[in-house]
Amino acid sequence: MTAIRPLAPADHDAWLPLWRGYLTFYEAELSDEQTALTWHRILDPQFPIHGALATDDAGNAIGFVHWLTHAATWSALPYCYLEDLFVAPDTRGTGAGRALIAHVTGWAREYGAAKVYWLTHETNTTARTLYDRVATGTGFVHYEIGFDS
Amino acid sequence: MTAIRPLAPADHDAWLPLWRGYLTFYEAELSDEQTALTWHRILDPQFPIHGALATDDAGNAIGFVHWLTHAATWSALPYCYLEDLFVAPDTRGTGAGRALIAHVTGWAREYGAAKVYWLTHETNTTARTLYDRVATGTGFVHYEIGFDS
Amino acid sequence: MTAIRPLAPADHDAWLPLWRGYLTFYEAELSDEQTALTWHRILDPQFPIHGALATDDAGNAIGFVHWLTHAATWSALPYCYLEDLFVAPDTRGTGAGRALIAHVTGWAREYGAAKVYWLTHETNTTARTLYDRVATGTGFVHYEIGFDS
Amino acid sequence: MTAIRPLAPADHDAWLPLWRGYLTFYEAELSDEQTALTWHRILDPQFPIHGALATDDAGNAIGFVHWLTHAATWSALPYCYLEDLFVAPDTRGTGAGRALIAHVTGWAREYGAAKVYWLTHETNTTARTLYDRVATGTGFVHYEIGFDS
């Protein structure tokens, strides 16, 4: 059975290779400095960013999820944005992804959020098979204007 | 020429019919209490929600935009989420939408955000014609799990 | 024995007369609108304001505490400001004040704060007898510039 | 004349010796890591911490101020906490301290704060001579419970 627990300082070494696997999946490159900052913010109570780790029967880390809350104009209650979700490829189909989403949903309900939402690439059919089962595809698509920093 | 200015307390009566027009466009119903709360939060410095109004040559309000900032796991800098954008139907094509987006982009750059992003319905072809010109469609799509509050 | 529990929506009617007693003690007048707003913010997860209620053996509400967290320049960790503390006059000496402070201290430690602090009037000798036992008087005094709003 | 400007990235080397002078004045020791973090947060829009630098006629940095905003239970509007204020000893009496406080007061008024407040040690008679002129000593004193981190 997959178990889910909040990320804690001692989880850094278990989380790091999964985070790197996630970035590789998205063909993204982040500096080590950014990775260290993200880890720090997940644990910093001054940032509304949270994380949880999925482990298998043997206690091995097999996936993670990060989420954050922010205000919204359509709701008195905040929204919960599930920003990152990853399950190690060789452990897919074990229900870890579904359990990680359920963890965030349970957390957000208790926190007092109006909803949980996330974004995924339209071509990510494997993930979308799961998402179509546990959530509502709203038909909204994402645009951005990035700044060269 | 369209002029853009930050929303201020005196703009309430100009903003309200535009906000209602926007909700009608999305076939959304919000309570008057929620509308009052949203207006209050746009002006409350304790919420990271901001707004601006577009006016025409005669000083008539013809559109608005709301945006907010939130932390992110991929960036040291916050993201700027352009949550609401509306231009009165009879004044479309005057550049007001583009000017409102440019206002948010300018604000976000000065604020120190990493990017501006927004969501729009995939079927909203009129708006997407503009968005495809000024921003990047990322191919990401939106899922949500809403809570009955 | 005094029991302490986090303030919840159902506690409004128990909290309100204590809050009014507290304001009377400080010879302060707040509008009903402000009182409603403060209650709302204690329960709103978007505000870092928290509250707890003290009850006696019979379950009667006899005191309350409000606290909030904020960033600081001397510490990586946030500070916890215990802003309001009140115990009904006829139940003083039962340990309720000490228990309320201990509740905030326990909460702040778990939250990850660097310290808990509060302000009290230099002439409030009754309260200071307790404070001198459980905390450190730092010798710092308070100045303010208020704005006519 | 003293000039005041918001702290910017290029001001680091001018700010650092003043910050160290301030810590020495309070006989405080902070790690270099904490100093780097504080500087970073002053510039980070995700932290409600702000800073300004005072310069003399020749453009030399002679003082600084840091402030932050936080929510409060007695006010719809946030409070502005002036946490750190320092003027180099050899430039005292030039009005730099008063100008730095006025800068924060002006900022806070425009931001929409209810008040500006600060704490100072009761024995700091030099500073209190100024504070008694520009602000109200409220008679409130400061207690704290620090945590060994």
Coordinates of C-alpha atoms in Angstrom, one line a residue:
Chain A
M1 CA 0.0 0.0 0.0
T2 CA 1.1 3.5 -0.7
A3 CA 1.5 5.7 2.3
I4 CA 1.5 9.5 2.2
R5 CA 3.1 11.9 4.7
P6 CA 3.9 15.6 4.8
L7 CA 7.5 16.4 3.7
A8 CA 9.9 17.0 6.6
P9 CA 13.5 18.0 6.8
A10 CA 14.7 14.4 6.9
D11 CA 13.0 13.7 3.6
H12 CA 15.4 15.8 1.5
D13 CA 17.5 13.0 0.2
A14 CA 14.4 10.9 -0.7
W15 CA 12.7 13.9 -2.4
L16 CA 15.7 15.2 -4.4
P17 CA 15.9 12.3 -7.0
L18 CA 12.2 12.4 -7.5
W19 CA 12.2 16.1 -8.0
R20 CA 15.0 15.7 -10.6
G21 CA 13.0 12.9 -12.3
Y22 CA 10.0 15.2 -12.5
L23 CA 12.1 18.0 -14.0
T24 CA 13.6 15.6 -16.5
F25 CA 10.0 14.5 -17.5
Y26 CA 9.2 18.1 -18.3
E27 CA 12.6 18.6 -20.0
A28 CA 13.1 21.4 -17.6
E29 CA 16.4 22.6 -16.2
L30 CA 16.4 24.4 -12.9
S31 CA 19.6 25.6 -11.1
D32 CA 20.7 23.8 -7.9
E33 CA 20.1 27.1 -6.2
Q34 CA 16.4 27.1 -7.3
T35 CA 16.0 23.5 -6.1
A36 CA 17.4 24.4 -2.7
L37 CA 15.1 27.4 -2.5
T38 CA 12.1 25.4 -3.4
W39 CA 12.9 22.8 -0.8
H40 CA 13.4 25.5 1.8
R41 CA 10.1 27.1 1.0
I42 CA 8.2 23.9 1.3
L43 CA 9.4 23.7 4.9
D44 CA 9.2 27.4 5.6
P45 CA 5.9 28.3 7.4
Q46 CA 6.2 31.8 5.9
F47 CA 5.5 30.4 2.4
P48 CA 2.1 28.9 1.7
I49 CA 3.8 26.0 -0.2
H50 CA 3.4 22.5 1.1
G51 CA 4.5 19.0 0.1
A52 CA 3.9 15.4 0.7
L53 CA 5.8 12.2 -0.1
A54 CA 4.4 8.8 -1.2
T55 CA 6.2 5.7 0.0
D56 CA 5.7 2.0 -0.9
D57 CA 5.4 -1.0 1.4
A58 CA 9.1 -1.1 2.0
G59 CA 9.2 2.6 2.9
N60 CA 10.8 3.7 -0.4
A61 CA 9.9 7.1 -1.6
I62 CA 8.1 6.7 -4.9
G63 CA 6.4 10.1 -5.5
F64 CA 5.7 13.5 -4.3
V65 CA 3.2 16.4 -4.6
H66 CA 3.6 20.1 -3.9
W67 CA 0.7 22.5 -3.5
L68 CA 0.0 26.1 -2.5
T69 CA -2.9 28.3 -1.7
H70 CA -3.7 31.8 -3.0
A71 CA -6.6 34.3 -2.9
A72 CA -9.2 34.5 -5.7
T73 CA -11.7 36.9 -7.0
W74 CA -14.6 34.4 -7.4
S75 CA -14.5 33.0 -3.9
A76 CA -14.4 34.1 -0.2
L77 CA -12.2 31.0 0.3
P78 CA -8.7 30.5 -1.1
Y79 CA -7.9 28.2 -4.0
C80 CA -5.5 25.3 -3.6
Y81 CA -3.1 25.0 -6.6
L82 CA -1.5 21.5 -6.9
E83 CA 1.6 22.7 -8.8
D84 CA 3.8 19.5 -9.0
L85 CA 2.9 15.8 -9.0
F86 CA 5.3 13.0 -9.8
V87 CA 5.3 9.2 -9.4
A88 CA 8.5 7.3 -10.3
P89 CA 7.9 5.6 -13.7
D90 CA 8.5 2.1 -12.4
T91 CA 5.8 2.4 -9.7
R92 CA 3.0 3.8 -11.8
G93 CA -0.3 2.0 -11.7
T94 CA 0.1 1.4 -8.0
G95 CA -2.4 4.1 -7.0
A96 CA 0.3 6.5 -5.8
G97 CA -0.8 9.4 -8.0
R98 CA -4.4 9.0 -7.0
A99 CA -3.3 8.8 -3.3
L100 CA -1.2 12.0 -3.6
I101 CA -4.1 13.9 -5.2
A102 CA -6.5 12.6 -2.4
H103 CA -4.0 13.8 0.2
V104 CA -4.0 17.3 -1.2
T105 CA -7.8 17.3 -1.5
G106 CA -8.2 16.2 2.1
W107 CA -5.7 18.9 3.2
A108 CA -7.5 21.6 1.2
R109 CA -10.9 20.7 2.5
E110 CA -9.7 20.9 6.1
Y111 CA -7.8 24.1 5.4
G112 CA -10.9 25.7 4.1
A113 CA -10.2 26.0 0.4
A114 CA -12.9 26.4 -2.3
K115 CA -11.3 24.0 -4.7
V116 CA -8.1 22.2 -5.7
Y117 CA -6.9 22.7 -9.3
W118 CA -3.9 21.9 -11.4
L119 CA -2.6 22.2 -15.0
T120 CA -1.2 19.4 -17.2
H121 CA 0.0 19.3 -20.7
E122 CA -2.8 18.4 -23.2
T123 CA -0.5 15.7 -24.6
N124 CA 0.0 14.0 -21.2
T125 CA -2.5 11.3 -21.9
T126 CA -1.3 8.9 -19.3
A127 CA -1.8 11.4 -16.5
R128 CA -5.0 12.7 -18.0
T129 CA -6.6 9.2 -17.8
L130 CA -6.3 9.5 -14.1
Y131 CA -7.3 13.1 -13.9
D132 CA -10.4 12.5 -15.9
R133 CA -11.5 10.0 -13.3
V134 CA -10.8 12.1 -10.2
A135 CA -11.4 15.7 -11.4
T136 CA -13.2 17.8 -13.9
G137 CA -11.5 19.0 -17.1
T138 CA -12.8 22.5 -17.3
G139 CA -11.8 23.2 -20.9
F140 CA -9.7 26.2 -19.8
V141 CA -6.3 26.5 -21.4
H142 CA -3.2 28.3 -20.2
Y143 CA -1.4 31.4 -21.7
E144 CA 1.7 33.1 -20.3
I145 CA 4.0 36.0 -20.8
G146 CA 7.4 35.2 -19.3
F147 CA 10.0 37.8 -18.4
D148 CA 13.7 37.4 -19.0
S149 CA 14.9 37.9 -15.5
Chain B
M1 CA -7.4 56.3 -26.9
T2 CA -7.9 53.8 -24.1
A3 CA -6.5 54.9 -20.8
I4 CA -5.8 52.5 -17.9
R5 CA -5.7 53.4 -14.3
P6 CA -5.6 51.4 -11.0
L7 CA -9.1 50.8 -9.5
A8 CA -9.8 53.2 -6.6
P9 CA -12.8 53.5 -4.2
A10 CA -14.5 56.0 -6.4
D11 CA -14.6 53.5 -9.3
H12 CA -17.1 51.1 -7.7
D13 CA -20.1 52.3 -9.7
A14 CA -18.2 52.2 -13.0
W15 CA -16.7 48.7 -12.2
L16 CA -19.9 47.0 -11.0
P17 CA -21.8 46.8 -14.3
L18 CA -18.7 45.6 -16.1
W19 CA -18.1 42.9 -13.4
R20 CA -21.7 41.8 -13.9
G21 CA -21.3 41.8 -17.7
Y22 CA -18.2 39.6 -17.2
L23 CA -20.1 37.1 -15.0
T24 CA -23.0 37.0 -17.5
F25 CA -20.5 36.2 -20.2
Y26 CA -19.3 33.2 -18.2
E27 CA -22.9 32.3 -17.3
A28 CA -21.7 32.6 -13.7
E29 CA -23.8 33.6 -10.7
L30 CA -22.1 35.1 -7.7
S31 CA -23.9 36.5 -4.7
D32 CA -23.9 40.2 -4.1
E33 CA -22.0 39.4 -0.9
Q34 CA -19.2 37.8 -2.9
T35 CA -19.1 40.8 -5.3
A36 CA -18.8 43.2 -2.4
L37 CA -16.1 41.0 -0.9
T38 CA -14.1 40.9 -4.2
W39 CA -14.4 44.7 -4.5
H40 CA -13.2 45.1 -1.0
R41 CA -10.2 42.8 -1.5
I42 CA -9.1 44.6 -4.6
L43 CA -8.7 47.7 -2.5
D44 CA -7.4 46.0 0.7
P45 CA -3.6 46.1 0.8
Q46 CA -3.7 42.9 2.9
F47 CA -4.8 40.9 -0.2
P48 CA -2.4 40.5 -3.1
I49 CA -5.3 41.2 -5.5
H50 CA -5.2 44.3 -7.7
G51 CA -7.4 45.8 -10.4
A52 CA -7.4 48.4 -13.2
L53 CA -10.0 50.1 -15.2
A54 CA -10.0 50.9 -18.9
T55 CA -11.7 54.1 -20.0
D56 CA -12.4 55.5 -23.5
D57 CA -11.8 59.0 -24.8
A58 CA -14.9 60.3 -23.1
G59 CA -13.8 58.9 -19.7
N60 CA -16.4 56.1 -19.8
A61 CA -15.4 52.8 -18.2
I62 CA -15.2 50.1 -20.9
G63 CA -13.3 47.3 -19.3
F64 CA -11.3 46.0 -16.3
V65 CA -8.7 43.5 -15.3
H66 CA -8.0 41.8 -11.9
W67 CA -4.7 40.1 -11.1
L68 CA -2.9 38.6 -8.1
T69 CA 0.5 37.3 -7.2
H70 CA 1.4 34.0 -5.6
A71 CA 4.5 32.0 -4.8
A72 CA 5.7 29.2 -7.0
T73 CA 7.9 26.1 -6.8
W74 CA 9.7 26.7 -10.1
S75 CA 10.9 30.2 -9.5
A76 CA 12.4 32.5 -6.8
L77 CA 10.1 35.2 -8.0
P78 CA 6.3 35.1 -7.7
Y79 CA 3.9 34.5 -10.5
C80 CA 1.3 37.0 -11.5
Y81 CA -2.1 35.4 -12.3
L82 CA -4.4 37.6 -14.4
E83 CA -7.6 36.2 -13.2
D84 CA -10.3 38.4 -14.8
L85 CA -10.4 40.4 -18.0
F86 CA -13.4 42.0 -19.6
V87 CA -14.1 44.6 -22.2
A88 CA -17.6 45.8 -22.9
P89 CA -18.9 44.0 -26.1
D90 CA -19.7 47.3 -27.9
T91 CA -16.1 48.6 -27.4
R92 CA -14.2 45.5 -28.6
G93 CA -11.6 46.0 -31.2
T94 CA -10.5 49.3 -29.7
G95 CA -7.4 47.9 -28.2
A96 CA -8.7 48.0 -24.6
G97 CA -8.1 44.3 -24.0
R98 CA -4.5 44.5 -25.2
A99 CA -4.0 47.7 -23.2
L100 CA -5.3 46.0 -20.0
I101 CA -3.0 43.0 -20.5
A102 CA -0.1 45.4 -21.1
H103 CA -0.9 47.2 -17.9
V104 CA -0.7 44.0 -15.9
T105 CA 2.5 43.0 -17.7
G106 CA 4.1 46.3 -16.8
W107 CA 3.0 46.1 -13.2
A108 CA 4.2 42.6 -12.9
R109 CA 7.6 43.4 -14.3
E110 CA 8.1 46.3 -11.9
Y111 CA 6.8 44.2 -9.0
G112 CA 9.4 41.5 -9.7
A113 CA 7.2 38.7 -11.0
A114 CA 8.7 35.9 -13.1
K115 CA 5.7 35.8 -15.5
V116 CA 2.1 36.7 -16.1
Y117 CA -0.3 33.9 -16.9
W118 CA -4.0 33.4 -17.3
L119 CA -6.6 30.8 -18.3
T120 CA -9.3 31.1 -20.9
H121 CA -11.9 28.7 -22.3
E122 CA -10.7 26.7 -25.3
T123 CA -13.8 27.8 -27.2
N124 CA -13.3 31.5 -26.6
T125 CA -11.9 32.1 -30.1
T126 CA -12.3 35.8 -30.1
A127 CA -10.2 36.3 -27.0
R128 CA -7.7 33.7 -28.1
T129 CA -7.0 35.6 -31.3
L130 CA -5.7 38.4 -29.2
Y131 CA -4.0 36.1 -26.7
D132 CA -2.1 34.2 -29.4
R133 CA -0.7 37.6 -30.5
V134 CA 0.5 38.9 -27.1
A135 CA 1.3 35.7 -25.2
T136 CA 2.3 32.0 -25.5
G137 CA -0.3 29.3 -25.5
T138 CA 1.5 26.6 -23.4
G139 CA -0.7 23.6 -24.3
F140 CA -1.5 23.2 -20.6
V141 CA -5.1 22.5 -19.6
H142 CA -6.9 23.0 -16.4
Y143 CA -8.5 20.4 -14.0
E144 CA -10.3 21.0 -10.8
I145 CA -12.0 19.4 -7.8
G146 CA -14.5 21.8 -6.4
F147 CA -15.8 21.5 -2.8
D148 CA -19.5 21.9 -1.9
S149 CA -19.0 24.6 0.7
Chain C
M1 CA -9.6 22.5 35.2
T2 CA -9.3 25.0 32.4
A3 CA -9.5 23.6 28.9
I4 CA -8.3 25.4 25.8
R5 CA -9.6 24.9 22.3
P6 CA -9.2 26.7 19.0
L7 CA -12.0 29.1 18.2
A8 CA -14.5 27.7 15.8
P9 CA -17.6 29.2 14.1
A10 CA -19.9 27.8 16.8
D11 CA -18.0 29.7 19.5
H12 CA -19.1 33.2 18.3
D13 CA -21.7 33.7 21.0
A14 CA -19.4 32.6 23.8
W15 CA -16.5 34.7 22.5
L16 CA -18.5 38.0 21.9
P17 CA -19.1 38.9 25.5
L18 CA -15.5 38.2 26.5
W19 CA -14.2 40.3 23.6
R20 CA -16.5 43.1 24.7
G21 CA -15.3 42.7 28.3
Y22 CA -11.7 42.9 27.0
L23 CA -12.5 46.1 25.1
T24 CA -14.1 47.6 28.2
F25 CA -11.0 46.8 30.2
Y26 CA -8.9 48.8 27.8
E27 CA -11.6 51.5 27.6
A28 CA -11.6 51.0 23.9
E29 CA -14.5 51.3 21.5
L30 CA -14.7 49.4 18.4
S31 CA -17.5 49.4 15.9
D32 CA -19.7 46.3 15.6
E33 CA -18.4 46.1 12.0
Q34 CA -14.8 45.9 13.2
T35 CA -15.8 43.2 15.7
A36 CA -17.5 41.2 13.0
L37 CA -14.4 41.6 10.8
T38 CA -12.1 40.5 13.5
W39 CA -14.2 37.4 14.2
H40 CA -14.2 36.6 10.5
R41 CA -10.5 37.0 10.1
I42 CA -9.8 34.7 13.1
L43 CA -11.6 31.9 11.1
D44 CA -10.4 32.9 7.6
P45 CA -7.4 30.8 6.6
Q46 CA -6.2 33.7 4.4
F47 CA -5.4 35.7 7.5
P48 CA -2.6 34.6 9.8
I49 CA -4.8 35.4 12.8
H50 CA -5.7 32.6 15.2
G51 CA -7.7 32.3 18.4
A52 CA -8.4 30.0 21.2
L53 CA -11.1 29.8 24.0
A54 CA -10.7 28.9 27.6
T55 CA -13.5 27.0 29.3
D56 CA -14.0 26.0 32.9
D57 CA -15.1 22.6 34.3
A58 CA -18.7 23.3 33.4
G59 CA -17.8 24.2 29.8
N60 CA -18.4 27.9 30.3
A61 CA -16.2 30.2 28.3
I62 CA -14.0 32.2 30.6
G63 CA -11.3 33.7 28.5
F64 CA -9.7 33.9 25.0
V65 CA -6.5 34.6 23.2
H66 CA -5.8 35.9 19.7
W67 CA -2.4 35.7 18.0
L68 CA -0.8 36.2 14.6
T69 CA 2.5 35.6 12.9
H70 CA 4.6 37.9 10.9
A71 CA 8.0 38.0 9.2
A72 CA 11.0 39.6 11.0
T73 CA 14.4 41.0 10.0
W74 CA 16.3 39.3 12.9
S75 CA 15.2 35.8 12.2
A76 CA 14.7 33.3 9.4
L77 CA 11.6 32.1 11.4
P78 CA 8.5 34.2 11.8
Y79 CA 7.5 35.9 15.1
C80 CA 4.3 35.1 16.9
Y81 CA 2.5 38.2 18.3
L82 CA 0.0 37.4 21.0
E83 CA -2.2 40.4 20.4
D84 CA -5.2 39.9 22.8
L85 CA -5.6 38.0 26.0
F86 CA -8.5 38.1 28.4
V87 CA -9.9 36.2 31.3
A88 CA -13.2 37.1 32.9
P89 CA -12.6 39.0 36.1
D90 CA -14.5 36.5 38.3
T91 CA -12.5 33.6 37.1
R92 CA -9.0 35.1 37.6
G93 CA -6.5 33.1 39.6
T94 CA -7.7 29.8 38.1
G95 CA -4.7 29.5 35.8
A96 CA -6.7 30.3 32.7
G97 CA -4.4 33.1 31.6
R98 CA -1.3 31.0 32.1
A99 CA -3.0 28.1 30.1
L100 CA -3.9 30.5 27.3
I101 CA -0.3 31.7 27.0
A102 CA 0.9 28.1 27.1
H103 CA -1.5 27.2 24.3
V104 CA -0.1 29.9 22.1
T105 CA 3.5 29.0 23.0
G106 CA 2.8 25.3 22.1
W107 CA 1.2 26.4 18.8
A108 CA 4.0 28.7 17.9
R109 CA 6.7 26.1 18.6
E110 CA 5.0 23.6 16.4
Y111 CA 4.4 26.2 13.7
G112 CA 8.0 27.0 13.6
A113 CA 8.1 30.5 15.1
A114 CA 11.3 32.0 16.7
K115 CA 9.4 33.5 19.6
V116 CA 6.1 34.6 21.1
Y117 CA 5.8 38.2 22.3
W118 CA 3.2 40.6 23.5
L119 CA 2.7 44.1 24.8
T120 CA 1.0 45.1 28.0
H121 CA 0.5 48.4 29.7
E122 CA 3.2 49.2 32.2
T123 CA 0.5 49.9 34.9
N124 CA -1.2 46.5 34.4
T125 CA 0.4 45.1 37.5
T126 CA -1.9 42.1 37.9
A127 CA -1.2 40.8 34.5
R128 CA 2.5 41.6 34.8
T129 CA 2.8 39.4 37.9
L130 CA 1.9 36.5 35.7
Y131 CA 4.0 37.7 32.7
D132 CA 7.1 38.1 34.8
R133 CA 6.7 34.5 35.8
V134 CA 6.2 32.9 32.4
A135 CA 8.1 35.3 30.1
T136 CA 10.9 37.8 29.9
G137 CA 10.3 41.5 30.2
T138 CA 12.7 42.9 27.7
G139 CA 12.7 46.6 28.7
F140 CA 11.5 47.6 25.3
V141 CA 8.7 50.2 25.2
H142 CA 6.2 51.0 22.5
Y143 CA 5.7 54.1 20.3
E144 CA 3.2 54.7 17.6
I145 CA 2.0 57.2 15.0
G146 CA -1.7 56.7 14.4
F147 CA -3.4 57.9 11.2
D148 CA -6.9 59.4 11.2
S149 CA -8.5 57.1 8.7
Chain D
M1 CA 20.3 67.7 3.3
T2 CA 19.5 64.1 4.0
A3 CA 17.9 62.2 1.2
I4 CA 15.9 58.9 1.6
R5 CA 15.4 56.3 -1.1
P6 CA 14.1 52.7 -1.1
L7 CA 16.8 50.1 -0.8
A8 CA 17.8 48.5 -4.1
P9 CA 20.1 45.7 -5.0
A10 CA 23.0 48.1 -5.7
D11 CA 22.8 49.4 -2.1
H12 CA 24.0 46.2 -0.5
D13 CA 27.6 47.4 0.1
A14 CA 26.4 50.7 1.6
W15 CA 23.8 49.0 3.8
L16 CA 26.0 46.2 5.2
P17 CA 28.3 48.3 7.4
L18 CA 25.3 50.3 8.7
W19 CA 23.5 47.1 9.5
R20 CA 26.5 45.8 11.3
G21 CA 26.8 49.0 13.3
Y22 CA 23.2 48.7 14.3
L23 CA 23.8 45.1 15.5
T24 CA 26.8 46.2 17.4
F25 CA 24.8 49.0 19.1
Y26 CA 22.3 46.3 20.3
E27 CA 25.2 44.0 21.2
A28 CA 23.6 41.5 19.0
E29 CA 25.3 38.8 17.0
L30 CA 23.6 37.5 13.8
S31 CA 25.1 35.0 11.5
D32 CA 26.3 36.1 8.0
E33 CA 23.7 33.7 6.7
Q34 CA 20.9 35.6 8.6
T35 CA 22.2 39.0 7.3
A36 CA 22.1 37.6 3.8
L37 CA 18.6 36.3 4.3
T38 CA 17.4 39.7 5.7
W39 CA 18.9 41.6 2.8
H40 CA 17.2 39.1 0.4
R41 CA 13.8 39.5 2.0
I42 CA 14.0 43.3 2.0
L43 CA 14.2 43.0 -1.8
D44 CA 11.9 40.0 -2.3
P45 CA 8.3 41.1 -3.2
Q46 CA 7.0 37.9 -1.5
F47 CA 8.0 39.3 1.9
P48 CA 6.2 42.3 3.3
I49 CA 9.6 43.7 4.5
H50 CA 10.8 47.0 3.1
G51 CA 13.8 49.2 3.6
A52 CA 15.1 52.7 2.8
L53 CA 18.5 54.3 2.9
A54 CA 19.5 57.8 4.1
T55 CA 22.3 59.6 2.3
D56 CA 24.1 62.8 3.1
D57 CA 24.8 65.7 0.7
A58 CA 27.8 63.8 -0.7
G59 CA 25.7 60.7 -1.4
N60 CA 27.3 58.7 1.5
A61 CA 24.9 56.3 3.2
I62 CA 24.4 57.4 6.8
G63 CA 21.4 55.4 8.0
F64 CA 18.7 52.9 7.2
V65 CA 15.2 51.8 8.2
H66 CA 13.4 48.5 7.8
W67 CA 9.7 48.0 8.2
L68 CA 7.0 45.5 7.6
T69 CA 3.2 45.2 7.6
H70 CA 1.0 42.7 9.4
A71 CA -2.7 42.1 10.1
A72 CA -4.2 43.2 13.4
T73 CA -7.3 42.4 15.4
W74 CA -8.2 45.9 16.3
S75 CA -8.3 47.4 12.7
A76 CA -9.5 46.6 9.3
L77 CA -6.2 48.1 8.0
P78 CA -2.8 46.5 8.6
Y79 CA -0.3 47.9 11.0
C80 CA 3.2 49.0 9.9
Y81 CA 6.0 47.8 12.2
L82 CA 9.2 49.9 12.0
E83 CA 11.5 47.1 13.1
D84 CA 15.0 48.6 12.6
L85 CA 16.3 52.2 12.5
F86 CA 19.9 53.3 12.6
V87 CA 21.9 56.4 11.9
A88 CA 25.7 56.4 11.9
P89 CA 26.9 57.9 15.3
D90 CA 29.0 60.6 13.6
T91 CA 26.0 61.9 11.6
R92 CA 23.5 62.1 14.4
G93 CA 21.7 65.4 14.9
T94 CA 21.5 66.0 11.2
G95 CA 17.8 65.0 11.0
A96 CA 18.4 61.7 9.3
G97 CA 16.5 59.7 12.0
R98 CA 13.5 62.0 11.7
A99 CA 13.6 61.8 7.9
L100 CA 13.8 58.0 8.0
I101 CA 10.7 57.8 10.3
A102 CA 8.9 60.3 8.1
H103 CA 9.7 58.2 5.0
V104 CA 8.1 55.1 6.7
T105 CA 5.1 57.2 7.8
G106 CA 4.5 58.5 4.3
W107 CA 4.8 55.0 2.8
A108 CA 2.5 53.5 5.4
R109 CA -0.2 56.2 4.8
E110 CA -0.1 55.6 1.1
Y111 CA -0.1 51.9 1.6
G112 CA -3.2 52.1 3.7
A113 CA -1.9 51.2 7.1
A114 CA -3.7 52.2 10.3
K115 CA -0.6 53.2 12.1
V116 CA 3.2 53.0 12.3
Y117 CA 4.7 51.6 15.5
W118 CA 8.1 50.6 16.9
L119 CA 9.8 49.4 20.0
T120 CA 12.9 50.9 21.7
H121 CA 14.7 50.1 24.8
E122 CA 13.6 52.2 27.8
T123 CA 17.2 53.2 28.5
N124 CA 17.7 54.5 24.9
T125 CA 17.3 58.1 26.0
T126 CA 18.9 59.7 23.0
A127 CA 16.5 58.0 20.6
R128 CA 13.6 58.5 22.9
T129 CA 14.1 62.3 22.8
L130 CA 13.4 62.1 19.1
Y131 CA 10.6 59.6 19.4
D132 CA 8.8 61.7 22.1
R133 CA 8.7 64.5 19.6
V134 CA 7.4 62.6 16.5
A135 CA 5.3 59.8 18.0
T136 CA 3.3 58.8 21.1
G137 CA 4.8 56.7 23.8
T138 CA 1.9 54.4 24.7
G139 CA 3.1 53.1 28.0
F140 CA 3.0 49.6 26.7
V141 CA 6.0 47.3 27.4
H142 CA 7.2 44.2 25.7
Y143 CA 7.4 40.6 26.9
E144 CA 8.7 37.6 25.0
I145 CA 9.2 33.9 25.2
G146 CA 12.1 32.9 23.0
F147 CA 12.5 29.4 21.6
D148 CA 15.9 27.7 21.4
S149 CA 15.8 26.8 17.7

